[in-house]
Amino acid sequence: MSYSAVPGVPGPRRPVGLGDRAARVLTAELARDNTAKHALLVAAVPGSTVLRAAVQALLPGDTLTVVPAEADQLPQVQAEVTGHGRWASDRVRVIDSLPAADAADIMVVASPLTGSAEDARAALDGFAKHLTEGGVVSVAVPALPGSSEGAVAELDRQAALFGAGSDLVLRNAPPVRVHKLRFTAAAPERAERLGPVFRPSSVPLTRGMHLDSNGVAAAAIALGLAAATRLARPRSRLWLLPALAAAPAAAFFRDPQRDVPDEDPDAVVAASDGRVLAVERLRDERLGATDYLRIAVFLSILDVHINRSPVAGRVVDHFVTDGGFAAAMKPQAEHNVAAYTVLDTVRGRVVVAQRTGMIARRIVHRVPVGALLARGERFGLIRFGSRTDVYLPADAAAALVGPGDRVVGGASVIARWR
């Protein structure tokens, strides 16, 4: 008779499968950490896509411990590890129960949590005991309404307290939401060794061009309106208007891949595409009595509107200020509605302000407080024309751009640490 090898995680009565895309999201933290680390994969089942993704994400200095969902599955899981070859066998150890595992920098739960809130809470309490300081656990829950509501509600609560990221994976049967939880704060230095994380909100079209999920939704709405118009008025050509608008609406949310200048550790990259409006030393009362070097960039409606982190750091605050909707290229835009993302870095505090404009009325922010951002990593977007301001410690950085210069988000170096 089998028994659960992971306390608090009984074998689900209705297993929720995880496809390749969900597995990639679950193992994203493992894949982007470029230093030697120890990872722990729990609740693995035979044939697990998550186990395969975790093995493929390992770097030469990494080690991985795998705990099967049930103790009698150990021989099958061990055989799968062996099937990946000698390279994997030397780095991956399979054990029969979670209490025997060493503390890990990254934990991945290979089976979605289902059941009651109490079951989910017990499982998370057990996971936390096996994480190093600042370690992160990645876990999925069903995303369809009415499916395992207890576990879903508990994960939502835990994410509000300890969340370091959350991704909805629609291309899974059924859809799942992946939560990344960090129960103890990570040092800002940890962000320096990370690469940009894989996000399912960026849909690949070609190798070099992605489309943000907002673009998919915008195109679908336009095409749906065209279809409805055609049905309502079959003899009219009005349906052509929304049909022709679908491609430009999607193109606004294009999300090209960018080469971040990793070879220069002192480089600060642009937070967005656009034209530099101003470079100035100032104090912003919203950020306290500190002198900042502020580099403001205007995004026209034709620019890429994905926002990226200019430096590597830990998100320590996020707040929104009220205001108007003046044209983003005018001085009055200083008092527009804006979202501020505050980062702790090894060089000091850095702030990115996403400002609305006359047309832009919606700011999308995708990283919670506690998340680690790599330099050049996507963290949000602004819809339809806007402005981004990067605030750097005034005495620690020197600007390399001036008013009128064109910059490319995540690729152009706008300043350098002294």
Tab-separated table of C-alpha atoms in Angstrom:
chain	number	residue	atom	x	y	z
A	1	MET	CA	0.000	0.000	0.000
A	2	SER	CA	1.420	3.388	-1.009
A	3	TYR	CA	1.552	6.474	1.131
A	4	SER	CA	2.338	10.120	0.511
A	5	ALA	CA	6.054	10.885	0.523
A	6	VAL	CA	5.341	14.610	0.976
A	7	PRO	CA	3.562	15.444	4.272
A	8	GLY	CA	0.461	17.558	3.739
A	9	VAL	CA	0.191	16.646	0.052
A	10	PRO	CA	-2.014	13.580	-0.338
A	11	GLY	CA	-2.315	12.039	-3.780
A	12	PRO	CA	-5.046	14.010	-5.604
A	13	ARG	CA	-8.273	12.197	-6.361
A	14	ARG	CA	-8.537	14.046	-9.662
A	15	PRO	CA	-4.993	14.597	-10.900
A	16	VAL	CA	-4.384	17.918	-12.635
A	17	GLY	CA	-1.916	17.476	-15.471
A	18	LEU	CA	0.898	19.912	-16.167
A	19	GLY	CA	1.999	20.416	-19.762
A	20	ASP	CA	5.333	21.652	-21.090
A	21	ARG	CA	4.436	25.347	-20.780
A	22	ALA	CA	3.265	25.006	-17.164
A	23	ALA	CA	6.399	22.982	-16.372
A	24	ARG	CA	8.584	25.730	-17.828
A	25	VAL	CA	6.842	28.361	-15.682
A	26	LEU	CA	7.217	26.217	-12.557
A	27	THR	CA	10.945	25.736	-13.124
A	28	ALA	CA	11.629	29.303	-14.308
A	29	GLU	CA	13.389	30.324	-11.085
A	30	LEU	CA	15.712	27.351	-11.410
A	31	ALA	CA	16.466	28.128	-15.055
A	32	ARG	CA	17.376	31.791	-14.549
A	33	ASP	CA	19.736	31.507	-11.568
A	34	ASN	CA	23.225	31.460	-13.071
A	35	THR	CA	25.139	30.386	-9.953
A	36	ALA	CA	25.572	26.970	-8.341
A	37	LYS	CA	22.518	26.113	-6.263
A	38	HIS	CA	20.651	23.238	-4.674
A	39	ALA	CA	17.071	22.616	-5.820
A	40	LEU	CA	14.345	20.392	-4.440
A	41	LEU	CA	11.586	18.881	-6.567
A	42	VAL	CA	8.731	17.412	-4.539
A	43	ALA	CA	5.533	15.505	-5.377
A	44	ALA	CA	7.022	14.210	-8.644
A	45	VAL	CA	5.065	11.505	-10.448
A	46	PRO	CA	6.271	9.080	-13.129
A	47	GLY	CA	6.282	10.724	-16.547
A	48	SER	CA	6.384	14.195	-15.003
A	49	THR	CA	6.973	17.057	-17.451
A	50	VAL	CA	8.162	19.117	-14.474
A	51	LEU	CA	10.926	16.602	-13.687
A	52	ARG	CA	12.111	16.772	-17.289
A	53	ALA	CA	12.059	20.584	-17.259
A	54	ALA	CA	13.947	20.706	-13.960
A	55	VAL	CA	16.697	18.398	-15.228
A	56	GLN	CA	17.027	20.433	-18.431
A	57	ALA	CA	17.364	23.651	-16.390
A	58	LEU	CA	20.317	22.389	-14.347
A	59	LEU	CA	23.699	24.070	-14.766
A	60	PRO	CA	27.033	22.262	-14.200
A	61	GLY	CA	27.339	23.373	-10.560
A	62	ASP	CA	23.728	22.604	-9.598
A	63	THR	CA	22.325	19.706	-7.616
A	64	LEU	CA	18.733	18.491	-7.466
A	65	THR	CA	16.915	16.292	-4.957
A	66	VAL	CA	13.678	14.663	-6.097
A	67	VAL	CA	10.921	13.388	-3.784
A	68	PRO	CA	8.203	11.271	-5.480
A	69	ALA	CA	4.545	12.004	-4.744
A	70	GLU	CA	4.250	8.523	-3.222
A	71	ALA	CA	7.045	6.401	-1.763
A	72	ASP	CA	6.336	3.363	-3.970
A	73	GLN	CA	6.954	5.504	-7.078
A	74	LEU	CA	10.647	5.905	-6.206
A	75	PRO	CA	11.950	3.160	-8.577
A	76	GLN	CA	10.056	4.634	-11.537
A	77	VAL	CA	11.199	8.195	-10.839
A	78	GLN	CA	14.785	6.970	-10.355
A	79	ALA	CA	14.598	5.171	-13.695
A	80	GLU	CA	13.482	8.397	-15.387
A	81	VAL	CA	16.421	10.294	-13.917
A	82	THR	CA	18.802	7.577	-15.097
A	83	GLY	CA	17.231	7.830	-18.533
A	84	HIS	CA	18.499	11.413	-18.829
A	85	GLY	CA	22.047	10.072	-18.882
A	86	ARG	CA	25.170	10.169	-16.748
A	87	TRP	CA	25.204	13.970	-16.576
A	88	ALA	CA	21.817	14.003	-14.832
A	89	SER	CA	22.517	10.973	-12.632
A	90	ASP	CA	25.583	12.691	-11.177
A	91	ARG	CA	23.566	15.748	-10.140
A	92	VAL	CA	20.128	14.368	-9.280
A	93	ARG	CA	19.336	12.330	-6.178
A	94	VAL	CA	15.980	10.631	-5.597
A	95	ILE	CA	14.890	10.046	-1.988
A	96	ASP	CA	11.788	8.467	-0.521
A	97	SER	CA	10.464	11.267	1.715
A	98	LEU	CA	10.650	15.031	2.208
A	99	PRO	CA	11.921	14.968	5.832
A	100	ALA	CA	15.155	13.396	4.556
A	101	ALA	CA	15.835	16.287	2.147
A	102	ASP	CA	18.418	19.022	2.692
A	103	ALA	CA	17.457	22.686	2.642
A	104	ALA	CA	17.145	24.077	-0.894
A	105	ASP	CA	17.573	27.454	-2.554
A	106	ILE	CA	14.692	26.703	-4.916
A	107	MET	CA	11.808	24.291	-4.389
A	108	VAL	CA	9.450	23.195	-7.152
A	109	VAL	CA	6.202	21.340	-6.419
A	110	ALA	CA	5.668	19.047	-9.388
A	111	SER	CA	1.957	18.365	-8.743
A	112	PRO	CA	-0.687	21.096	-8.359
A	113	LEU	CA	-2.025	21.579	-4.846
A	114	THR	CA	-5.653	20.522	-4.518
A	115	GLY	CA	-7.991	19.813	-1.655
A	116	SER	CA	-8.840	21.904	1.376
A	117	ALA	CA	-7.249	25.082	2.631
A	118	GLU	CA	-5.954	23.139	5.636
A	119	ASP	CA	-4.184	20.635	3.376
A	120	ALA	CA	-2.572	23.426	1.366
A	121	ARG	CA	-1.512	25.306	4.502
A	122	ALA	CA	0.049	22.185	5.995
A	123	ALA	CA	1.954	21.530	2.777
A	124	LEU	CA	3.302	25.095	2.589
A	125	ASP	CA	4.332	25.035	6.247
A	126	GLY	CA	6.317	21.884	5.517
A	127	PHE	CA	7.912	23.376	2.405
A	128	ALA	CA	9.059	26.492	4.267
A	129	LYS	CA	11.153	24.344	6.629
A	130	HIS	CA	13.217	23.073	3.705
A	131	LEU	CA	14.145	26.450	2.171
A	132	THR	CA	17.349	28.387	2.734
A	133	GLU	CA	17.210	32.080	3.697
A	134	GLY	CA	15.571	33.906	0.810
A	135	GLY	CA	14.660	30.647	-0.922
A	136	VAL	CA	11.602	30.446	-3.164
A	137	VAL	CA	8.953	27.756	-3.658
A	138	SER	CA	7.070	27.459	-6.962
A	139	VAL	CA	3.650	25.797	-6.808
A	140	ALA	CA	0.597	25.519	-9.075
A	141	VAL	CA	-3.121	25.421	-8.344
A	142	PRO	CA	-6.072	24.852	-10.707
A	143	ALA	CA	-7.317	28.111	-12.232
A	144	LEU	CA	-10.846	27.139	-13.303
A	145	PRO	CA	-13.669	28.492	-11.089
A	146	GLY	CA	-14.970	25.921	-8.638
A	147	SER	CA	-11.933	23.650	-8.841
A	148	SER	CA	-10.320	22.972	-5.482
A	149	GLU	CA	-11.491	26.278	-4.022
A	150	GLY	CA	-9.950	25.641	-0.602
A	151	ALA	CA	-6.404	25.247	-1.899
A	152	VAL	CA	-6.861	28.082	-4.398
A	153	ALA	CA	-8.049	30.489	-1.703
A	154	GLU	CA	-5.193	29.522	0.608
A	155	LEU	CA	-2.582	30.032	-2.126
A	156	ASP	CA	-4.087	33.430	-2.915
A	157	ARG	CA	-3.773	34.336	0.765
A	158	GLN	CA	-0.199	33.103	0.960
A	159	ALA	CA	0.664	35.012	-2.229
A	160	ALA	CA	-0.663	38.230	-0.696
A	161	LEU	CA	1.698	37.708	2.247
A	162	PHE	CA	4.745	36.100	0.645
A	163	GLY	CA	4.238	36.326	-3.119
A	164	ALA	CA	7.279	36.798	-5.347
A	165	GLY	CA	5.384	36.372	-8.616
A	166	SER	CA	2.241	34.830	-10.070
A	167	ASP	CA	1.553	33.593	-13.609
A	168	LEU	CA	-1.629	32.324	-15.229
A	169	VAL	CA	-0.967	29.479	-17.674
A	170	LEU	CA	-3.951	29.221	-19.989
A	171	ARG	CA	-2.251	26.804	-22.380
A	172	ASN	CA	-2.700	23.885	-20.002
A	173	ALA	CA	-5.552	21.412	-19.586
A	174	PRO	CA	-6.990	22.594	-17.269
A	175	PRO	CA	-5.471	26.095	-16.880
A	176	VAL	CA	-3.361	26.601	-13.766
A	177	ARG	CA	-1.943	29.517	-11.822
A	178	VAL	CA	1.669	29.289	-10.708
A	179	HIS	CA	2.583	31.081	-7.475
A	180	LYS	CA	6.145	31.793	-6.379
A	181	LEU	CA	6.433	32.284	-2.627
A	182	ARG	CA	9.386	33.605	-0.648
A	183	PHE	CA	8.835	33.238	3.104
A	184	THR	CA	12.019	35.119	4.052
A	185	ALA	CA	13.420	38.175	2.288
A	186	ALA	CA	16.166	37.663	-0.281
A	187	ALA	CA	19.213	39.914	-0.304
A	188	PRO	CA	19.394	42.373	-3.230
A	189	GLU	CA	22.739	40.786	-4.188
A	190	ARG	CA	20.833	37.688	-5.211
A	191	ALA	CA	19.209	39.572	-8.077
A	192	GLU	CA	22.641	40.251	-9.587
A	193	ARG	CA	23.066	36.595	-10.531
A	194	LEU	CA	19.656	36.190	-12.179
A	195	GLY	CA	18.614	36.336	-15.797
A	196	PRO	CA	15.180	37.609	-16.907
A	197	VAL	CA	12.472	35.147	-15.934
A	198	PHE	CA	10.244	33.352	-18.455
A	199	ARG	CA	6.727	34.848	-18.361
A	200	PRO	CA	3.736	33.245	-20.120
A	201	SER	CA	2.270	36.760	-20.578
A	202	SER	CA	4.807	37.145	-23.408
A	203	VAL	CA	3.562	34.979	-26.291
A	204	PRO	CA	6.262	34.020	-28.856
A	205	LEU	CA	5.484	34.786	-32.502
A	206	THR	CA	8.989	34.312	-33.871
A	207	ARG	CA	12.357	33.760	-32.241
A	208	GLY	CA	12.948	37.496	-31.951
A	209	MET	CA	9.422	38.843	-31.546
A	210	HIS	CA	6.852	38.150	-28.842
A	211	LEU	CA	3.377	39.554	-28.259
A	212	ASP	CA	2.131	40.546	-24.835
A	213	SER	CA	-1.059	38.766	-23.767
A	214	ASN	CA	-2.823	42.151	-23.812
A	215	GLY	CA	-2.221	42.186	-27.573
A	216	VAL	CA	-3.869	38.799	-27.979
A	217	ALA	CA	-6.898	40.072	-26.042
A	218	ALA	CA	-7.057	43.325	-28.043
A	219	ALA	CA	-6.968	41.466	-31.363
A	220	ALA	CA	-9.599	38.971	-30.181
A	221	ILE	CA	-11.934	41.785	-29.108
A	222	ALA	CA	-11.538	43.560	-32.453
A	223	LEU	CA	-12.159	40.367	-34.444
A	224	GLY	CA	-15.116	39.455	-32.233
A	225	LEU	CA	-16.639	42.881	-32.819
A	226	ALA	CA	-16.092	42.456	-36.558
A	227	ALA	CA	-17.847	39.084	-36.520
A	228	ALA	CA	-20.763	40.465	-34.499
A	229	THR	CA	-21.116	43.425	-36.887
A	230	ARG	CA	-21.060	41.129	-39.902
A	231	LEU	CA	-23.826	38.981	-38.409
A	232	ALA	CA	-25.939	41.957	-37.393
A	233	ARG	CA	-25.548	43.821	-40.705
A	234	PRO	CA	-24.546	41.291	-43.388
A	235	ARG	CA	-24.922	43.775	-46.246
A	236	SER	CA	-22.801	46.459	-44.616
A	237	ARG	CA	-19.034	46.794	-44.747
A	238	LEU	CA	-18.789	48.320	-41.271
A	239	TRP	CA	-17.321	45.042	-40.063
A	240	LEU	CA	-14.132	45.934	-41.936
A	241	LEU	CA	-13.340	48.729	-39.480
A	242	PRO	CA	-12.808	46.508	-36.399
A	243	ALA	CA	-11.330	43.745	-38.571
A	244	LEU	CA	-8.668	46.056	-39.958
A	245	ALA	CA	-8.007	47.454	-36.460
A	246	ALA	CA	-7.114	44.012	-35.079
A	247	ALA	CA	-3.566	43.928	-36.468
A	248	PRO	CA	-2.582	47.487	-35.320
A	249	ALA	CA	-4.100	46.836	-31.884
A	250	ALA	CA	-2.049	43.661	-31.500
A	251	ALA	CA	1.090	45.347	-32.883
A	252	PHE	CA	0.937	48.008	-30.163
A	253	PHE	CA	1.625	45.242	-27.634
A	254	ARG	CA	4.595	43.767	-29.502
A	255	ASP	CA	7.296	42.530	-27.159
A	256	PRO	CA	10.633	42.056	-28.979
A	257	GLN	CA	13.435	40.063	-27.429
A	258	ARG	CA	16.280	42.282	-26.280
A	259	ASP	CA	19.992	41.652	-25.719
A	260	VAL	CA	20.800	43.018	-22.259
A	261	PRO	CA	24.458	44.203	-21.951
A	262	ASP	CA	25.489	41.552	-19.434
A	263	GLU	CA	29.202	42.119	-20.029
A	264	ASP	CA	29.038	45.546	-18.311
A	265	PRO	CA	28.096	45.162	-14.619
A	266	ASP	CA	28.027	48.953	-14.137
A	267	ALA	CA	25.494	49.627	-16.913
A	268	VAL	CA	21.977	50.929	-16.234
A	269	VAL	CA	19.611	50.149	-19.112
A	270	ALA	CA	16.549	52.003	-20.361
A	271	ALA	CA	13.248	51.073	-18.747
A	272	SER	CA	11.412	51.552	-22.050
A	273	ASP	CA	11.748	52.483	-25.692
A	274	GLY	CA	11.358	56.158	-26.545
A	275	ARG	CA	12.963	59.587	-26.653
A	276	VAL	CA	14.768	61.116	-23.673
A	277	LEU	CA	12.861	64.147	-22.418
A	278	ALA	CA	15.082	65.272	-19.551
A	279	VAL	CA	18.110	64.352	-17.474
A	280	GLU	CA	18.207	66.208	-14.181
A	281	ARG	CA	19.246	66.084	-10.548
A	282	LEU	CA	16.326	66.641	-8.196
A	283	ARG	CA	14.435	65.668	-5.084
A	284	ASP	CA	11.010	64.106	-5.410
A	285	GLU	CA	8.881	64.526	-2.289
A	286	ARG	CA	7.174	61.233	-3.094
A	287	LEU	CA	10.513	59.481	-2.595
A	288	GLY	CA	11.808	61.248	0.494
A	289	ALA	CA	14.647	63.721	1.066
A	290	THR	CA	17.151	62.060	-1.267
A	291	ASP	CA	18.854	63.538	-4.325
A	292	TYR	CA	18.180	61.500	-7.459
A	293	LEU	CA	19.415	61.557	-11.021
A	294	ARG	CA	16.196	61.306	-13.021
A	295	ILE	CA	16.115	60.234	-16.659
A	296	ALA	CA	12.679	60.756	-18.216
A	297	VAL	CA	11.730	58.995	-21.472
A	298	PHE	CA	8.655	59.721	-23.616
A	299	LEU	CA	6.960	56.837	-25.412
A	300	SER	CA	4.938	57.702	-28.500
A	301	ILE	CA	2.052	55.522	-29.578
A	302	LEU	CA	4.413	53.882	-32.101
A	303	ASP	CA	6.989	52.800	-29.511
A	304	VAL	CA	7.175	49.406	-27.794
A	305	HIS	CA	5.365	49.875	-24.468
A	306	ILE	CA	6.790	46.982	-22.481
A	307	ASN	CA	8.605	48.241	-19.376
A	308	ARG	CA	11.828	46.631	-18.133
A	309	SER	CA	13.881	46.902	-14.980
A	310	PRO	CA	16.899	49.190	-15.503
A	311	VAL	CA	18.941	47.375	-12.832
A	312	ALA	CA	18.947	44.135	-10.862
A	313	GLY	CA	17.287	44.422	-7.478
A	314	ARG	CA	14.562	43.437	-5.019
A	315	VAL	CA	11.148	45.100	-5.154
A	316	VAL	CA	10.601	46.692	-1.741
A	317	ASP	CA	7.660	48.981	-2.493
A	318	HIS	CA	5.044	49.740	-5.115
A	319	PHE	CA	2.573	52.596	-4.920
A	320	VAL	CA	0.325	54.633	-7.189
A	321	THR	CA	-0.100	58.412	-7.001
A	322	ASP	CA	-3.237	60.184	-8.179
A	323	GLY	CA	-3.146	63.005	-10.717
A	324	GLY	CA	-4.201	64.135	-14.149
A	325	PHE	CA	-3.691	62.928	-17.718
A	326	ALA	CA	-1.643	65.669	-19.380
A	327	ALA	CA	0.258	64.900	-22.582
A	328	ALA	CA	3.262	62.806	-21.525
A	329	MET	CA	5.823	64.983	-23.344
A	330	LYS	CA	4.787	68.151	-21.452
A	331	PRO	CA	6.081	69.292	-18.025
A	332	GLN	CA	2.573	68.944	-16.564
A	333	ALA	CA	2.908	65.160	-16.957
A	334	GLU	CA	5.007	65.329	-13.783
A	335	HIS	CA	1.681	65.328	-11.922
A	336	ASN	CA	-0.078	62.615	-13.928
A	337	VAL	CA	-1.291	59.357	-12.438
A	338	ALA	CA	1.832	57.243	-11.927
A	339	ALA	CA	2.927	53.880	-10.527
A	340	TYR	CA	6.245	53.771	-8.672
A	341	THR	CA	8.299	50.586	-8.360
A	342	VAL	CA	11.029	50.872	-5.712
A	343	LEU	CA	14.059	48.565	-5.916
A	344	ASP	CA	16.762	47.845	-3.377
A	345	THR	CA	20.054	47.220	-5.169
A	346	VAL	CA	23.690	46.730	-4.230
A	347	ARG	CA	24.298	50.356	-5.356
A	348	GLY	CA	21.409	51.973	-3.480
A	349	ARG	CA	17.716	52.594	-4.011
A	350	VAL	CA	16.432	52.825	-7.590
A	351	VAL	CA	12.907	53.827	-8.611
A	352	VAL	CA	10.995	53.424	-11.874
A	353	ALA	CA	7.902	55.587	-12.383
A	354	GLN	CA	5.367	54.527	-15.019
A	355	ARG	CA	3.411	57.689	-15.884
A	356	THR	CA	0.159	57.859	-17.803
A	357	GLY	CA	-0.389	60.347	-20.624
A	358	MET	CA	-3.249	62.033	-22.441
A	359	ILE	CA	-4.170	58.772	-24.185
A	360	ALA	CA	-2.543	56.248	-21.830
A	361	ARG	CA	-4.917	55.517	-18.964
A	362	ARG	CA	-3.896	52.054	-17.841
A	363	ILE	CA	-0.702	50.897	-16.153
A	364	VAL	CA	-0.011	47.157	-15.930
A	365	HIS	CA	2.323	46.090	-13.122
A	366	ARG	CA	3.253	42.430	-12.763
A	367	VAL	CA	5.783	42.095	-9.939
A	368	PRO	CA	4.816	42.102	-6.248
A	369	VAL	CA	6.830	43.437	-3.355
A	370	GLY	CA	9.497	40.844	-2.531
A	371	ALA	CA	10.145	39.830	-6.131
A	372	LEU	CA	13.676	39.816	-7.536
A	373	LEU	CA	14.162	41.499	-10.911
A	374	ALA	CA	17.088	40.910	-13.228
A	375	ARG	CA	18.438	43.808	-15.244
A	376	GLY	CA	16.354	44.153	-18.402
A	377	GLU	CA	13.548	41.932	-17.093
A	378	ARG	CA	9.972	42.748	-18.106
A	379	PHE	CA	7.825	43.958	-15.225
A	380	GLY	CA	4.831	45.704	-16.812
A	381	LEU	CA	3.556	48.006	-19.545
A	382	ILE	CA	1.595	51.205	-20.163
A	383	ARG	CA	-1.201	51.351	-22.690
A	384	PHE	CA	-1.146	53.883	-25.542
A	385	GLY	CA	1.488	56.610	-25.208
A	386	SER	CA	3.183	57.441	-21.922
A	387	ARG	CA	6.410	58.202	-20.049
A	388	THR	CA	8.845	56.329	-17.819
A	389	ASP	CA	11.176	57.966	-15.302
A	390	VAL	CA	14.231	56.193	-13.884
A	391	TYR	CA	15.517	57.558	-10.565
A	392	LEU	CA	19.118	56.696	-9.623
A	393	PRO	CA	21.109	57.752	-6.526
A	394	ALA	CA	22.513	61.097	-7.683
A	395	ASP	CA	26.044	60.628	-6.341
A	396	ALA	CA	26.342	57.007	-7.451
A	397	ALA	CA	25.469	57.204	-11.149
A	398	ALA	CA	26.399	59.265	-14.212
A	399	ALA	CA	24.035	59.736	-17.160
A	400	LEU	CA	25.175	58.682	-20.640
A	401	VAL	CA	22.200	60.110	-22.555
A	402	GLY	CA	20.728	63.568	-23.056
A	403	PRO	CA	17.445	65.156	-24.167
A	404	GLY	CA	16.471	64.083	-27.668
A	405	ASP	CA	18.362	60.763	-27.624
A	406	ARG	CA	16.493	57.628	-28.681
A	407	VAL	CA	16.745	54.629	-26.356
A	408	VAL	CA	15.722	50.971	-26.544
A	409	GLY	CA	14.257	49.340	-23.443
A	410	GLY	CA	16.486	46.712	-21.867
A	411	ALA	CA	19.299	47.268	-24.391
A	412	SER	CA	20.360	50.938	-24.414
A	413	VAL	CA	22.746	51.990	-21.624
A	414	ILE	CA	21.386	55.243	-20.193
A	415	ALA	CA	23.734	55.585	-17.197
A	416	ARG	CA	26.660	53.937	-15.512
A	417	TRP	CA	27.418	53.418	-11.843
A	418	ARG	CA	30.400	55.459	-10.743
